[in-house]
Structure formats: C-alpha cells, structure tokens
Amino acid sequence: MGGPLIANNVVVGIANAHPGAAADCEELPGLYTRVSNVVDYTTDILNGGFSGNASEVLLFPATR
C-alpha cells in the first residue's frame, strides 16, 4: 500500500504504509519521502555507485 505523490506530472514524493490491510493501518502513522531530498542518492544508485553497504540510513524530518 502506497505509491507516488505526483504534482504537475512530476513525482514529488512517495507515500508508504504498513503492508497489511487498510483497516489495520488506521493507528499507524503515514510514512512519506520527499523525492528532492534523495535525488542525488537515487541517481548514484541507478548509475551503479551503490557499494552494497546499506548500514547508513538517511532520515529527513517531516515538514508541512
């Protein structure tokens, strides 16, 4: 459950939710990723720059 957040035909975010049924998700917080915060990281991976070490986790606080 989840998917892209699109504005003016551009992906600007990604929404993600618990993989259970929608009724099971009511008490869980939404999880969103602002795509602009991870463009360089994503581009690096797509260009083969990922070393395979996933020990670093990138966290960006939500803003409204």
XYZ file of N, CA and C in Angstrom:
192
model
N 0.848 -1.167 0.000
C 0.000 0.000 0.000
C 0.892 1.228 0.000
N 0.658 2.087 -0.904
C 1.449 3.296 -1.033
C 1.628 3.599 -2.503
N 2.399 4.584 -2.797
C 2.638 4.925 -4.183
C 3.178 6.325 -4.315
N 3.317 6.780 -5.546
C 3.900 8.096 -5.782
C 2.929 9.225 -5.462
N 3.490 10.356 -5.052
C 2.747 11.602 -4.919
C 3.162 12.446 -6.111
N 2.214 12.745 -6.982
C 2.512 13.426 -8.242
C 1.848 14.794 -8.260
N 2.614 15.807 -8.669
C 2.087 17.159 -8.845
C 2.586 17.681 -10.182
N 1.692 18.160 -11.014
C 2.050 18.676 -12.342
C 2.867 17.665 -13.141
N 2.451 16.398 -13.097
C 3.099 15.312 -13.837
C 4.544 15.051 -13.419
N 4.907 15.419 -12.183
C 6.245 15.189 -11.655
C 6.114 14.460 -10.323
N 6.906 13.411 -10.133
C 6.905 12.718 -8.842
C 7.610 13.615 -7.830
N 6.885 14.022 -6.791
C 7.459 14.888 -5.761
C 7.585 14.183 -4.422
N 6.964 13.023 -4.291
C 7.041 12.296 -3.030
C 6.601 10.863 -3.202
N 6.847 10.090 -2.164
C 6.436 8.695 -2.145
C 5.738 8.451 -0.818
N 4.556 7.868 -0.885
C 3.818 7.510 0.325
C 3.945 6.011 0.528
N 4.146 5.617 1.764
C 4.272 4.203 2.069
C 3.446 3.900 3.304
N 2.941 2.708 3.403
C 2.132 2.314 4.550
C 2.445 0.876 4.908
N 1.982 0.463 6.044
C 2.145 -0.915 6.505
C 1.556 -1.857 5.460
N 2.199 -2.981 5.185
C 1.710 -3.870 4.125
C 0.400 -4.590 4.439
N -0.139 -4.419 5.637
C -1.398 -5.074 5.990
C -2.587 -4.406 5.324
N -3.755 -4.850 5.666
C -4.981 -4.274 5.108
C -5.139 -2.835 5.580
N -5.855 -2.033 4.797
C -6.050 -0.621 5.118
C -6.656 -0.434 6.501
N -7.568 -1.290 6.885
C -8.198 -1.175 8.202
C -7.172 -1.353 9.317
N -6.135 -2.136 9.060
C -5.097 -2.358 10.063
C -4.150 -1.168 10.190
N -4.178 -0.260 9.234
C -3.230 0.848 9.195
C -3.742 2.108 9.881
N -4.973 2.110 10.321
C -5.561 3.333 10.859
C -4.776 3.912 12.027
N -4.159 3.069 12.840
C -3.447 3.561 14.009
C -1.969 3.818 13.734
N -1.492 3.464 12.566
C -0.092 3.666 12.232
C 0.094 5.020 11.553
N 1.222 5.686 11.823
C 1.465 6.974 11.159
C 1.776 6.770 9.682
N 1.504 7.783 8.874
C 1.882 7.739 7.470
C 3.389 7.895 7.344
N 3.952 7.357 6.309
C 5.382 7.465 6.054
C 5.543 8.054 4.665
N 6.227 9.200 4.582
C 6.375 9.908 3.315
C 7.844 10.208 3.062
N 8.222 10.212 1.809
C 9.572 10.581 1.402
C 9.480 11.718 0.405
N 10.190 12.796 0.680
C 10.275 13.890 -0.283
C 11.379 13.522 -1.272
N 11.005 13.313 -2.509
C 11.930 12.819 -3.530
C 13.118 13.761 -3.723
N 12.911 15.060 -3.621
C 14.009 16.006 -3.840
C 15.138 15.817 -2.832
N 14.839 15.263 -1.655
C 15.876 15.036 -0.648
C 16.789 13.869 -0.984
N 16.372 12.992 -1.863
C 17.154 11.784 -2.149
C 17.483 11.622 -3.631
N 17.366 12.687 -4.408
C 17.633 12.599 -5.849
C 19.084 12.205 -6.112
N 20.039 12.860 -5.457
C 21.449 12.542 -5.698
C 21.762 11.102 -5.301
N 21.252 10.680 -4.157
C 21.459 9.307 -3.676
C 20.869 8.301 -4.664
N 19.643 8.546 -5.107
C 18.970 7.641 -6.038
C 19.696 7.595 -7.375
N 20.111 8.746 -7.872
C 20.842 8.808 -9.135
C 22.150 8.030 -9.038
N 22.846 8.163 -7.911
C 24.093 7.432 -7.708
C 23.857 5.924 -7.778
N 22.798 5.447 -7.138
C 22.479 4.016 -7.167
C 22.146 3.569 -8.587
N 21.333 4.346 -9.289
C 20.948 3.982 -10.653
C 22.136 3.972 -11.601
N 23.167 4.764 -11.287
C 24.364 4.805 -12.120
C 25.428 3.815 -11.666
N 25.067 2.895 -10.771
C 25.993 1.859 -10.342
C 26.911 2.251 -9.209
N 26.639 3.357 -8.536
C 27.524 3.824 -7.472
C 27.273 3.218 -6.114
N 26.300 2.342 -5.983
C 25.982 1.750 -4.686
C 26.982 0.658 -4.366
N 27.605 0.749 -3.189
C 28.648 -0.206 -2.813
C 28.104 -1.495 -2.223
N 26.810 -1.541 -1.931
C 26.238 -2.726 -1.315
C 26.204 -2.647 0.195
N 26.782 -1.603 0.772
C 26.775 -1.416 2.214
C 25.596 -0.530 2.583
N 24.576 -1.127 3.161
C 23.364 -0.380 3.499
C 23.323 -0.028 4.976
N 24.472 0.151 5.609
C 24.495 0.445 7.038
C 24.103 1.886 7.332
N 24.226 2.768 6.359
C 23.857 4.167 6.569
C 22.385 4.355 6.240
N 21.665 4.961 7.147
C 20.245 5.226 6.946
C 20.055 6.728 6.880
N 19.369 7.197 5.858
C 19.093 8.617 5.704
C 17.707 8.914 6.246
N 17.619 9.826 7.199
C 16.336 10.219 7.764
C 16.160 11.716 7.580
N 14.995 12.106 7.106
C 14.675 13.509 6.927
C 13.394 13.797 7.686
N 13.408 14.761 8.588
C 12.182 15.045 9.350
C 11.080 15.574 8.448
N 9.862 15.201 8.778
C 8.708 15.652 8.003
C 8.469 17.133 8.246
N 8.110 17.837 7.200
C 7.720 19.239 7.312
C 6.394 19.411 6.615
N 5.642 20.343 7.072
C 4.341 20.599 6.452
C 4.319 21.960 5.830
